[in-house]
Every structure is written in C-alpha cells, then in structure tokens.
XYZ file of N, CA and C in Angstrom:
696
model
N 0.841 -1.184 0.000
C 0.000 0.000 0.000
C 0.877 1.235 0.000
N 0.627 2.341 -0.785
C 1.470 3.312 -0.745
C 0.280 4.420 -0.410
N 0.681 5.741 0.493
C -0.142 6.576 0.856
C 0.883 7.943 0.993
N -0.045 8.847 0.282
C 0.602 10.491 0.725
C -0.325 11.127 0.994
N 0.316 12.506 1.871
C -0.413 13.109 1.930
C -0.661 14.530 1.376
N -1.661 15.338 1.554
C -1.723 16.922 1.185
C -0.495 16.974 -0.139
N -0.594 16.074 -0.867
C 0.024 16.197 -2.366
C -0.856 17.794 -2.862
N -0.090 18.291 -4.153
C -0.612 19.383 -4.555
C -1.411 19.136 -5.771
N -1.363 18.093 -6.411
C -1.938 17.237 -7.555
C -2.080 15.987 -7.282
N -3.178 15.406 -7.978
C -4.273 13.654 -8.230
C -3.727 13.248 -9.826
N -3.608 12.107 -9.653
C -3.573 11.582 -11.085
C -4.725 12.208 -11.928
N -5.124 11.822 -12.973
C -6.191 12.600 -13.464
C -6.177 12.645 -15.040
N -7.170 11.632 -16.020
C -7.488 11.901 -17.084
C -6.338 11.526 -17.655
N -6.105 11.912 -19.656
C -5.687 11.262 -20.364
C -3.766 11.719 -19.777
N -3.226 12.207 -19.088
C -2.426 12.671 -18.583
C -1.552 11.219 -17.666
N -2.491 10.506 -17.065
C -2.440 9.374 -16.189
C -1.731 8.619 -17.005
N -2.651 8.185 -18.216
C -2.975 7.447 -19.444
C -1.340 7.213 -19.859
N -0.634 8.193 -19.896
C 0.234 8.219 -20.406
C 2.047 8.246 -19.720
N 1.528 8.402 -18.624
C 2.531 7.862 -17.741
C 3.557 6.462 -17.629
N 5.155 7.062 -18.188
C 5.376 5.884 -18.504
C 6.397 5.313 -17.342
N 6.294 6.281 -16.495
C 7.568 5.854 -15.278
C 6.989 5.119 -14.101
N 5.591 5.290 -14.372
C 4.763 4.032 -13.213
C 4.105 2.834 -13.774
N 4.425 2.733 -15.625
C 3.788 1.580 -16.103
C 2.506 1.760 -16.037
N 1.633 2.983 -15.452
C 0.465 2.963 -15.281
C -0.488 3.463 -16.709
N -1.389 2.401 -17.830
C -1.578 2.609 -18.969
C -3.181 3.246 -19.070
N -3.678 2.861 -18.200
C -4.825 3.128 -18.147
C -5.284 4.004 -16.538
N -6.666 4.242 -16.830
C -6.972 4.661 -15.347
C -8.646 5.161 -15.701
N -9.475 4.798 -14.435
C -10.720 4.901 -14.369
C -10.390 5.697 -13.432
N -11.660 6.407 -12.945
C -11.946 6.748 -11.843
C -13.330 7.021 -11.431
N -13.733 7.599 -10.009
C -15.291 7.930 -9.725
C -15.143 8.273 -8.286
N -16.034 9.037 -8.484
C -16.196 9.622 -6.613
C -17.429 9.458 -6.256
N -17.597 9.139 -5.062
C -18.970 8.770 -4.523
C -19.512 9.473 -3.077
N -20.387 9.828 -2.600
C -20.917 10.249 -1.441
C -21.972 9.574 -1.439
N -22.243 8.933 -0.140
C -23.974 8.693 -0.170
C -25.026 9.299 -0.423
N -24.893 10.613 -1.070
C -26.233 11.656 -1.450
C -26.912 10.750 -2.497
N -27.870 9.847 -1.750
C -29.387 9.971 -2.634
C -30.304 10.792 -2.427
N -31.817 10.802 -3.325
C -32.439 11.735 -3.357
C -33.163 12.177 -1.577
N -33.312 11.253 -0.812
C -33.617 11.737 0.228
C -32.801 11.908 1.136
N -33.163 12.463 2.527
C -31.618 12.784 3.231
C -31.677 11.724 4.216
N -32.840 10.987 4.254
C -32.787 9.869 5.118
C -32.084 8.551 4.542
N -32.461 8.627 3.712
C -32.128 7.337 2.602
C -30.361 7.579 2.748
N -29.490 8.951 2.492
C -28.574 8.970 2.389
C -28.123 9.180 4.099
N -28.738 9.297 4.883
C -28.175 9.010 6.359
C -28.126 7.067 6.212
N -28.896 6.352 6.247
C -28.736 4.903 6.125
C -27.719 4.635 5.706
N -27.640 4.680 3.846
C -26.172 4.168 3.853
C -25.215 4.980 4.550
N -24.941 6.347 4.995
C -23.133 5.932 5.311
C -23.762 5.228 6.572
N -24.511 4.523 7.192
C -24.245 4.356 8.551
C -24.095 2.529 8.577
N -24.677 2.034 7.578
C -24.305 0.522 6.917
C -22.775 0.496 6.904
N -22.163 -0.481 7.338
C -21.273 -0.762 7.567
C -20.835 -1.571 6.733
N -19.798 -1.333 5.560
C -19.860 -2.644 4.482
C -18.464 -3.733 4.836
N -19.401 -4.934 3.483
C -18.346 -6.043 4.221
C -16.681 -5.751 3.431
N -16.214 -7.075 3.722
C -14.839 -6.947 2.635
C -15.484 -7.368 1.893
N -14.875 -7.051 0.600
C -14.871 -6.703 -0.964
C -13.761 -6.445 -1.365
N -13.726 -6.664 -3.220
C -12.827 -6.313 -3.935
C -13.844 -5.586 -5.248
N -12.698 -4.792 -5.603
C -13.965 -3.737 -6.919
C -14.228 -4.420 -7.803
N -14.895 -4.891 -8.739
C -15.093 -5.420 -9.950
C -14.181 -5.119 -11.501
N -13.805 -4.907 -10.824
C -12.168 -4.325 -11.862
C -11.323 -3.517 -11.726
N -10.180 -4.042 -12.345
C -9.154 -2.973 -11.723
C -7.691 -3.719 -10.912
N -6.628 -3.414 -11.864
C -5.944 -3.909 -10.910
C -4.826 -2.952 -9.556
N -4.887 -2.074 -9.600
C -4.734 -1.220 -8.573
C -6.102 -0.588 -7.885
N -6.617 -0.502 -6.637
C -7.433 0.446 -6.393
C -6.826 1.374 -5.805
N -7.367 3.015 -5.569
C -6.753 4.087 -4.904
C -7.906 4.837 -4.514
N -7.782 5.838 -3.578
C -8.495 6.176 -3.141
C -7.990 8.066 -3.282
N -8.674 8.967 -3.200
C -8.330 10.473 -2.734
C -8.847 10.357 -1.911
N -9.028 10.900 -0.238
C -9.509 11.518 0.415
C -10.050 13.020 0.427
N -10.859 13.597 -0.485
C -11.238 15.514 -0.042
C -11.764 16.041 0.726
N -13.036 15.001 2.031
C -13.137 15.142 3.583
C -13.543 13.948 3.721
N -13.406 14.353 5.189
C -13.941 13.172 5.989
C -15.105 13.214 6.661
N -16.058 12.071 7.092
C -17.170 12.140 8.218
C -16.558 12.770 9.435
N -17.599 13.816 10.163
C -17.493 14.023 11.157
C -17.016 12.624 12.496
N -17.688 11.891 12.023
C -17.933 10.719 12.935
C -17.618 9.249 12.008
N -16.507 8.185 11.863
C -16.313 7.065 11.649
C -16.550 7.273 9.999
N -16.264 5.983 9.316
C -15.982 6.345 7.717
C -14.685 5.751 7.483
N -13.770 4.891 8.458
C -12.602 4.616 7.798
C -12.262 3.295 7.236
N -11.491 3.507 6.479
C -11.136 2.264 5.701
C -10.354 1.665 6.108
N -11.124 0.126 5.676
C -10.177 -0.924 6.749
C -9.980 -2.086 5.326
N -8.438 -2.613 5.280
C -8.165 -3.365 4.384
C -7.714 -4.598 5.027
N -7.551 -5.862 4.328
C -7.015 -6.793 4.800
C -6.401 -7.833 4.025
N -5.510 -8.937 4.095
C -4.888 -9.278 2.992
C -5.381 -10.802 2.773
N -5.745 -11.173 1.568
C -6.762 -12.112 0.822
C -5.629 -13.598 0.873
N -4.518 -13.261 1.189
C -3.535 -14.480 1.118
C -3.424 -14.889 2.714
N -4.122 -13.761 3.650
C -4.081 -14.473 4.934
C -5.591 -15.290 4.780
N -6.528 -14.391 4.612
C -7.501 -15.359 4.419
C -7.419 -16.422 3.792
N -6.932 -16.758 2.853
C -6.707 -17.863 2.054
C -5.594 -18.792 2.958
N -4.606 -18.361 3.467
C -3.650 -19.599 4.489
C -4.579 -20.228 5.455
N -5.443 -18.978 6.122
C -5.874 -19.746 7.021
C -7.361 -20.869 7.346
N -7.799 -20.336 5.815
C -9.307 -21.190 5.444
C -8.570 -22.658 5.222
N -7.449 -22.376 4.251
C -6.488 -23.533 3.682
C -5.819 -24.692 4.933
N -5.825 -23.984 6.186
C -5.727 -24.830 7.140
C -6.742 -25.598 7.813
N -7.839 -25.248 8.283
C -8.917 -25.260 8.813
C -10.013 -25.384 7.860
N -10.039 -24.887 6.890
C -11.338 -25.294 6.145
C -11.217 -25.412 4.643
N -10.575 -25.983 4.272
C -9.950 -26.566 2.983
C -11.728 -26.423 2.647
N -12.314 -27.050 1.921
C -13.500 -27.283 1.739
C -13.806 -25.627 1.309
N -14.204 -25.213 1.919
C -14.742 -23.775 1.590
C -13.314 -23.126 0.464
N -12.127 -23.546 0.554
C -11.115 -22.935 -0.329
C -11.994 -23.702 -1.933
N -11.754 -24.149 -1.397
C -12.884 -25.696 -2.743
C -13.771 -24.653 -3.381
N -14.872 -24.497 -2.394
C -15.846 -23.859 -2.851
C -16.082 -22.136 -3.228
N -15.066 -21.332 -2.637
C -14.605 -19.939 -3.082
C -14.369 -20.163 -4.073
N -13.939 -21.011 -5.061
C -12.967 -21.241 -6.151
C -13.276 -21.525 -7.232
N -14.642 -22.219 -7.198
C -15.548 -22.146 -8.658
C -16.218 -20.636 -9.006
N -16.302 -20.675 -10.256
C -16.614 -19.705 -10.966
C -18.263 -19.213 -11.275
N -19.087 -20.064 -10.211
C -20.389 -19.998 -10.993
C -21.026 -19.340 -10.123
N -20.450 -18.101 -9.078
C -21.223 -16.890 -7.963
C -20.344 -16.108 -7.656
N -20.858 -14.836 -7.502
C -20.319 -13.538 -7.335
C -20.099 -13.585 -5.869
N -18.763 -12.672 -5.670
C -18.064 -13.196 -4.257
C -18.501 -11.983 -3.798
N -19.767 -11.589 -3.338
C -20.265 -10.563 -3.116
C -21.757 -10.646 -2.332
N -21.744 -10.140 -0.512
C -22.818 -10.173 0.305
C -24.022 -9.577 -0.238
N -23.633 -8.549 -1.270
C -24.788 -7.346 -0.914
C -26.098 -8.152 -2.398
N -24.924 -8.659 -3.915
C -25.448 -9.156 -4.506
C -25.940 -10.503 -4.189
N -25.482 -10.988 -3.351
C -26.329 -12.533 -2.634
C -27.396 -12.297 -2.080
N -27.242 -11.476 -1.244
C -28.454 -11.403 0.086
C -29.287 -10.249 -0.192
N -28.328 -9.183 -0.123
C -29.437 -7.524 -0.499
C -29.223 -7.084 0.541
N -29.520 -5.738 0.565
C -29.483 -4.945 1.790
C -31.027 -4.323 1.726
N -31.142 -3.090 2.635
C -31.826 -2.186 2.502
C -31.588 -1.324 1.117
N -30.622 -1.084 1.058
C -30.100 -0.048 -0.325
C -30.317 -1.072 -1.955
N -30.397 -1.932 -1.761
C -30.098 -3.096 -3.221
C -30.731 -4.674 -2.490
N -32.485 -3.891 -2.130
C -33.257 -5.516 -2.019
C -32.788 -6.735 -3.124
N -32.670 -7.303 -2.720
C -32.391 -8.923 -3.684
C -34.179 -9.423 -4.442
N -34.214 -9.227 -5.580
C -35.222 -9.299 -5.922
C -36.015 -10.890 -5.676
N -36.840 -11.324 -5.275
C -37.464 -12.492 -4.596
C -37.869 -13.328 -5.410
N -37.544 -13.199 -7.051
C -37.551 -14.725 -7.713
C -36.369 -14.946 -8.222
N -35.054 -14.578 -7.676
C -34.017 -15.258 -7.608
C -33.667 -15.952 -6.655
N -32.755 -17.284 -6.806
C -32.462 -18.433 -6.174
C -31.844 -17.962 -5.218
N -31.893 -18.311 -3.745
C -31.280 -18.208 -2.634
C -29.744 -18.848 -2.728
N -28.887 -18.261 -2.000
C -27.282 -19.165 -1.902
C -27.791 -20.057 -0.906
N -26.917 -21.548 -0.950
C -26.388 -22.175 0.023
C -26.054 -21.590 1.407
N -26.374 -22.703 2.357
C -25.718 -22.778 3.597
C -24.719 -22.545 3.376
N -23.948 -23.461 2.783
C -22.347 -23.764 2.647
C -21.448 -22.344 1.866
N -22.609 -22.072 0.896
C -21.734 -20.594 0.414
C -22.052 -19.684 1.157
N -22.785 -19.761 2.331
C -22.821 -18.888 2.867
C -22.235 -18.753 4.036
N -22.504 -20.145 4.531
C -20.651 -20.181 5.801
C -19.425 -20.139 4.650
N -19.191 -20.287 3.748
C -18.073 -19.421 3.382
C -17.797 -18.212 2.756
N -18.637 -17.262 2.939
C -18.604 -16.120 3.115
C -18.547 -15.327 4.433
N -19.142 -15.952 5.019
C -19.311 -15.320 6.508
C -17.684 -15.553 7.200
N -16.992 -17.116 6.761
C -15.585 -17.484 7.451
C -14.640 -16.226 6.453
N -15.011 -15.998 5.162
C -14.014 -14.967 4.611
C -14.367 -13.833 5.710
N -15.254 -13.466 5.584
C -15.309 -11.923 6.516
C -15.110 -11.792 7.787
N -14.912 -12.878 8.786
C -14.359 -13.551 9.882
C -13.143 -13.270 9.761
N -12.435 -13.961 9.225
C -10.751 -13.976 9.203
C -10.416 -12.870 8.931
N -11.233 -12.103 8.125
C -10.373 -10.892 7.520
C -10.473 -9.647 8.585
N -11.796 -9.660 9.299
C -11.635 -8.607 10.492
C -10.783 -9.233 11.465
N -10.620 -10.365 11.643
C -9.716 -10.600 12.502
C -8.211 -10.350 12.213
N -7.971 -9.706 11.199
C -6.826 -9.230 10.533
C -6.741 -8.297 10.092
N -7.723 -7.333 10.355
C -7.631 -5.950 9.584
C -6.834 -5.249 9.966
N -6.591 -3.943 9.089
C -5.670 -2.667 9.477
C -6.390 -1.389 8.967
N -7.040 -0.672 9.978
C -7.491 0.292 9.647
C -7.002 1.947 9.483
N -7.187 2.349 8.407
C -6.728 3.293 7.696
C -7.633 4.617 8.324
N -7.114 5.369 9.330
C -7.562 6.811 9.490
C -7.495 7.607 8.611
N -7.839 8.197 7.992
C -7.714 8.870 6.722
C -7.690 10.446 6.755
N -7.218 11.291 6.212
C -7.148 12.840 6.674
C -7.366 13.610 4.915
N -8.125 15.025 4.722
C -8.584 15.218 3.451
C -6.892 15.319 2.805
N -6.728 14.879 1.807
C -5.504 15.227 0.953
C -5.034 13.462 1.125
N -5.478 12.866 1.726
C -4.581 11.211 1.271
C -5.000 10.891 0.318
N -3.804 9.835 -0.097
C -3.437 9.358 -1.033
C -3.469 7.776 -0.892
N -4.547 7.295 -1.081
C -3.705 4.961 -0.830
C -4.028 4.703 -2.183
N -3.618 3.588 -2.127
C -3.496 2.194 -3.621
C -3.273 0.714 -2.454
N -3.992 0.290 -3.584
C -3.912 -1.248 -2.765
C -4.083 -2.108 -4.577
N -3.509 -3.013 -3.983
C -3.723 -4.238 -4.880
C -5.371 -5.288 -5.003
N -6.099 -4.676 -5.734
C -7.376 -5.095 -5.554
C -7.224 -6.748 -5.847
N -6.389 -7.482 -6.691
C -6.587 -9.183 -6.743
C -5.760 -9.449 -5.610
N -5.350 -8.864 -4.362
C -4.705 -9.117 -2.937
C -4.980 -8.946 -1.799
N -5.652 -7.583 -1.947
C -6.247 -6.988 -0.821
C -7.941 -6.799 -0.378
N -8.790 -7.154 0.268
C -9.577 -6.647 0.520
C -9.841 -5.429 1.040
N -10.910 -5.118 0.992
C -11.105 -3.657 1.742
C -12.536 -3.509 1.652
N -12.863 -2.253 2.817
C -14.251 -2.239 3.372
C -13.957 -0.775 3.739
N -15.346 -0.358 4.492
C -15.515 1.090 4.959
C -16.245 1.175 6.246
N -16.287 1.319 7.730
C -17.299 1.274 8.622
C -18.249 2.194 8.290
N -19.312 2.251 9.090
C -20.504 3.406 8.877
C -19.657 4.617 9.533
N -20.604 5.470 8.830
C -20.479 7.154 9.418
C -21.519 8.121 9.746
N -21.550 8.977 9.928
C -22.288 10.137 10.170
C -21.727 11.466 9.640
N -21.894 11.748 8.179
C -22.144 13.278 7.785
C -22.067 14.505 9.232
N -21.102 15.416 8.967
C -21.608 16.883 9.810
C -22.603 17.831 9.072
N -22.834 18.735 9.243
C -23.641 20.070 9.189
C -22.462 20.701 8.034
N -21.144 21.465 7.986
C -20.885 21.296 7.101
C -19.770 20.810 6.211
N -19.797 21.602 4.684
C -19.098 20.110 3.774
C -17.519 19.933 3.986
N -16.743 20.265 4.887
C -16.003 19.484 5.086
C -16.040 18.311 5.683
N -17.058 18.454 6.629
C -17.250 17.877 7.698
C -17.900 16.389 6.789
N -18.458 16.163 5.642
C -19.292 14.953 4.841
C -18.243 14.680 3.226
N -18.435 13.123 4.305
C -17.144 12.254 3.530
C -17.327 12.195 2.304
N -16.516 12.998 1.465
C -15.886 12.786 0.197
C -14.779 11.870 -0.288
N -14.813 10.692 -1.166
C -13.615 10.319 -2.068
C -14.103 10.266 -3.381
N -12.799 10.510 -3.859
C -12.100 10.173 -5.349
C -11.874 8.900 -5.646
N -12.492 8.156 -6.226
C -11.737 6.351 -5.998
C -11.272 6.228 -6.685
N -10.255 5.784 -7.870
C -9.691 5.473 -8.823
C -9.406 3.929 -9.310
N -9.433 3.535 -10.546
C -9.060 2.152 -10.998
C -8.334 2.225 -11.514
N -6.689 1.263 -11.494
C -6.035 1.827 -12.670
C -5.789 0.288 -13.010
N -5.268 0.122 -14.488
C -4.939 -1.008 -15.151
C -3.485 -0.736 -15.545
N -2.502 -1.853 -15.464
C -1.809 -2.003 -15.935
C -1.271 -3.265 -16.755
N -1.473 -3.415 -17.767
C -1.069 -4.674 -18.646
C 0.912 -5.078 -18.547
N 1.534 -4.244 -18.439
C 3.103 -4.385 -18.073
C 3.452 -5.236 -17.014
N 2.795 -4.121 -15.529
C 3.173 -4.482 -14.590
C 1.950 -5.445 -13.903
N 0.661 -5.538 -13.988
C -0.372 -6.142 -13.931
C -0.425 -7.617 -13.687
N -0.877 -8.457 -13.059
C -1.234 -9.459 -12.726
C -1.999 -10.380 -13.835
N -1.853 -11.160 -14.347
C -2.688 -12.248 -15.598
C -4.392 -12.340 -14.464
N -5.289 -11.410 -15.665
C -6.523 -11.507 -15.347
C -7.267 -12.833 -15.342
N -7.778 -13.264 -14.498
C -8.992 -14.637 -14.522
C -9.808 -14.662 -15.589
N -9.688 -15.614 -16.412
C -10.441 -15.253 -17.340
C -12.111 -15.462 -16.915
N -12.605 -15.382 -15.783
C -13.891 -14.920 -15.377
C -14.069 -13.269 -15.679
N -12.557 -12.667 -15.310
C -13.023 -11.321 -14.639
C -12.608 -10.761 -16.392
N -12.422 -10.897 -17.149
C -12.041 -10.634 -18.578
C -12.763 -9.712 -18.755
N -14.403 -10.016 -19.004
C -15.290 -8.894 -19.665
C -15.517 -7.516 -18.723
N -15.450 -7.898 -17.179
C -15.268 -6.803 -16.677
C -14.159 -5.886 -16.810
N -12.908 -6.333 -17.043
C -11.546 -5.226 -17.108
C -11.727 -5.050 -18.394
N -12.395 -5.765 -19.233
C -12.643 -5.440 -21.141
C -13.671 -3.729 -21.137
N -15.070 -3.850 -19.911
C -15.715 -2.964 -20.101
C -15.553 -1.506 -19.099
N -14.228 -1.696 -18.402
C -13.790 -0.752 -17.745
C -12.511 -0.227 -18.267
N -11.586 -0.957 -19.206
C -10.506 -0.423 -19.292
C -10.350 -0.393 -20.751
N -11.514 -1.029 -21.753
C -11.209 -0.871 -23.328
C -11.523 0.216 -23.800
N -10.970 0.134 -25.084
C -11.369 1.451 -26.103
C -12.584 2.107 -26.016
N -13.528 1.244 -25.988
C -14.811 2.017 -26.402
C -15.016 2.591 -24.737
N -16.045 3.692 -25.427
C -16.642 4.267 -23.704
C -16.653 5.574 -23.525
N -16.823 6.703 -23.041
C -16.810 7.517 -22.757
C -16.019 7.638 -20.971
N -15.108 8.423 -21.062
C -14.143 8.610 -20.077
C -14.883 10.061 -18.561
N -15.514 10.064 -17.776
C -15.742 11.368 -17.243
C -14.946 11.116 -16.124
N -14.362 12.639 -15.852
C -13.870 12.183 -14.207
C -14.686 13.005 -13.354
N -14.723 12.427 -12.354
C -15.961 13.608 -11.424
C -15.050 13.453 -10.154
N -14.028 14.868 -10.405
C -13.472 15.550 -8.956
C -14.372 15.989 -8.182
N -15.120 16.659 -8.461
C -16.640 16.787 -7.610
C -17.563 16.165 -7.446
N -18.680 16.162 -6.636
C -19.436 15.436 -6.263
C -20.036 14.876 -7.332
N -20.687 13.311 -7.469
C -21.173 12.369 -8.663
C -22.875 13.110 -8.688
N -23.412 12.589 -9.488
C -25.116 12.827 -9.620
C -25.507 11.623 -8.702
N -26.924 11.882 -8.264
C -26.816 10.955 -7.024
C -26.988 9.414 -7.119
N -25.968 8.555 -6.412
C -26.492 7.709 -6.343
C -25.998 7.129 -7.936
N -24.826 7.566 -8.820
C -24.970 6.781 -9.664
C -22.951 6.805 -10.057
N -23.046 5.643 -10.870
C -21.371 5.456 -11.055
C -21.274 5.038 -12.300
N -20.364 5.970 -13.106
C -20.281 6.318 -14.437
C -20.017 4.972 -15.223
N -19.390 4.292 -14.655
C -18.479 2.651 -15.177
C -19.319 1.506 -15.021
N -20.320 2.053 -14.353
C -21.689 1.175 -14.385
C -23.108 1.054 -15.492
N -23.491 0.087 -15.551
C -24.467 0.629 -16.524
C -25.934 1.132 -15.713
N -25.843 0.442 -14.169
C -27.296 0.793 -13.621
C -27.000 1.254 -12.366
N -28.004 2.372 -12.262
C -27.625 3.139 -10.715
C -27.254 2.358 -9.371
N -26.389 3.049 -8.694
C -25.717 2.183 -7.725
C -26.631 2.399 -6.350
C-alpha cells in the first residue's frame, strides 16, 4: 500500500494514461458520497457498515480523500492471502468452494441490503456458500488494518490481494465535515497481474477502447457510477 499526503496534484485523465515511469496505462476513476435523493435514505447508507470486498475491476485500487465524516468512515483493508492460508488450514472445503466460478463473491449481490433488495424470484445461496462467506469476513476482520484517513490522502492497494471495506459514518452540518472520495481504478497490462479469465469482460468494459471517459473531482449525480451501466 502506498499513501501520501496533502500532495498538490491527483492523477487525473488522459495525462495518467500516459505515464510511462509508473507503467500505469490506463486509469478509471469515480467519486462517490452517499447523497441519494432523500436525506434519510442517504443518512442509512453511510451508517451501513460494508463487508470486505474487492472492486469489480481494476488492478490497482486508490483512493483520494477531499473530507472526511465528522464521525467514523474509515477504511479498513485486509490481505486475501491471509484469508486464504488460514481457510487452507482449517477449512480446505470452503477454499474448494470460493474457487468455482459460478457466484459472485459478493454479500450485498447474494443477500441484499436495505439499499439493493435482492429481488425475490431469484435463487437463494447455500448454507455452505454462505458459511463461506461469513468465514471470509471472519478472518479478515480478525486481521484488519485500519486506515484513518485525513482530506488530501493518497492509498493504492492491490485489488486481486487486498480486501477492503468502509465502517458506517455520520455526515456533519458542514461540507467538510461529509465524507468525500475520489476512488480510482487503474490497469496495468506491463506491470499487472494475468486476469482470470472470469473477470475478462469486466476489465474489457472498464478499461477498453470504447466508452466515454468522465472524471468527477466533484461530487457524482446521485447515487450513480459512471463505469456502471445501472444506478448504484
């Protein structure tokens, strides 16, 4: 993980793109706040507490910090090769079953939340995929390292290594005080990791030619993420 701080410049646009002293060839990005259309709706999520995760593409993730919650909001990462030693000791079986290709390694698309109900004529997961999800998110808080964050940081993490998550927060009164980031994706084919060929069409529809590129240093429209095709 590399982190700075109060830098005077962000990577940023076709400028990134072209950077040849970090190997870095590509680069997404998006910023997010919980502002949906109501202010209740957007008090809920920051106060949901999300699980570990990895982004759906991307083989660096990074983050800007431009404020923080008054109250909690920090990022907590953890490393996917401890989880993996220690399932590999104790629960071989679930390494088994993390490992096929035919479900998204993802709570919110399994189950649903309040924010993204799980629509009710799709098939329920397994017990079994679901104690091994619950033992991934087990091990990994039991291993976390949480990241205090201050406006002007700078992290990167290795998204096919690292997990990472966010606790809940609470927005202040004012906008410094209501958590802003910059998130960034960057690809690198040089220095880059050999993609799964599961995850292919996703780094195909985040990092290929076609597309329209926006960066939003400022706040997003609500509730939605440009690299997506349906509101988040």
């Amino acid at each position: 993980m590399i982190s700075t701080r109060d830098e005077g410049s962000a990577l940023s646009g076709e400028s990134s793109r072209r950077t040849t002293a970090s190997k870095i060839s590509h680069l997404c990005i998006l910023a997010f706040r919980p502002t949906l259309p109501s202010s209740e709706a957007a008090r809920t999520v920051g106060e949901i507490c999300l699980t570990f995760h990895n982004e759906e593409s991307g083989d660096i993730v990074g983050w800007l910090t431009r404020n923080t919650a008054s109250q909690g909001g920090r990022c907590i990462i953890a490393s996917a090769y401890t989880v993996y030693n220690v399932l590999a000791v104790n629960q071989p079986h679930l390494v088994r079953l993390l490992a096929r290709s035919d479900w998204p390694f993802a709570l919110t698309a399994l189950l649903g939340n309040a924010i993204h109900p799980r629509p009710e004529n799709l098939p329920s997961i397994t017990a079994q995929q679901l104690e091994a999800l619950d033992a991934v998110e087990a091990i990994a808080k039991a291993t976390q390292l949480e990241i205090q964050t201050q406006a002007g940081d700078m992290h990167f993490i290795n998204n096919l290594a690292i997990l990472h998550r966010r606790e809940g927060f609470v927005d202040g009164a004012t906008a410094v005080e209501k958590r802003h980031l910059v998130r960034m994706r960057l690809r690198s084919p040089q220095l880059g990791w050999k993609i799964p060929r599961e995850l292919e069409d996703e780094w195909e529809r985040a990092f290929g030619s076609k597309g329209s590129r926006v960066w939003y240093l400022e706040p997003m429209p609500d509730a939605y993420f440009p690299l997506r095709k349906y509101p988040n």
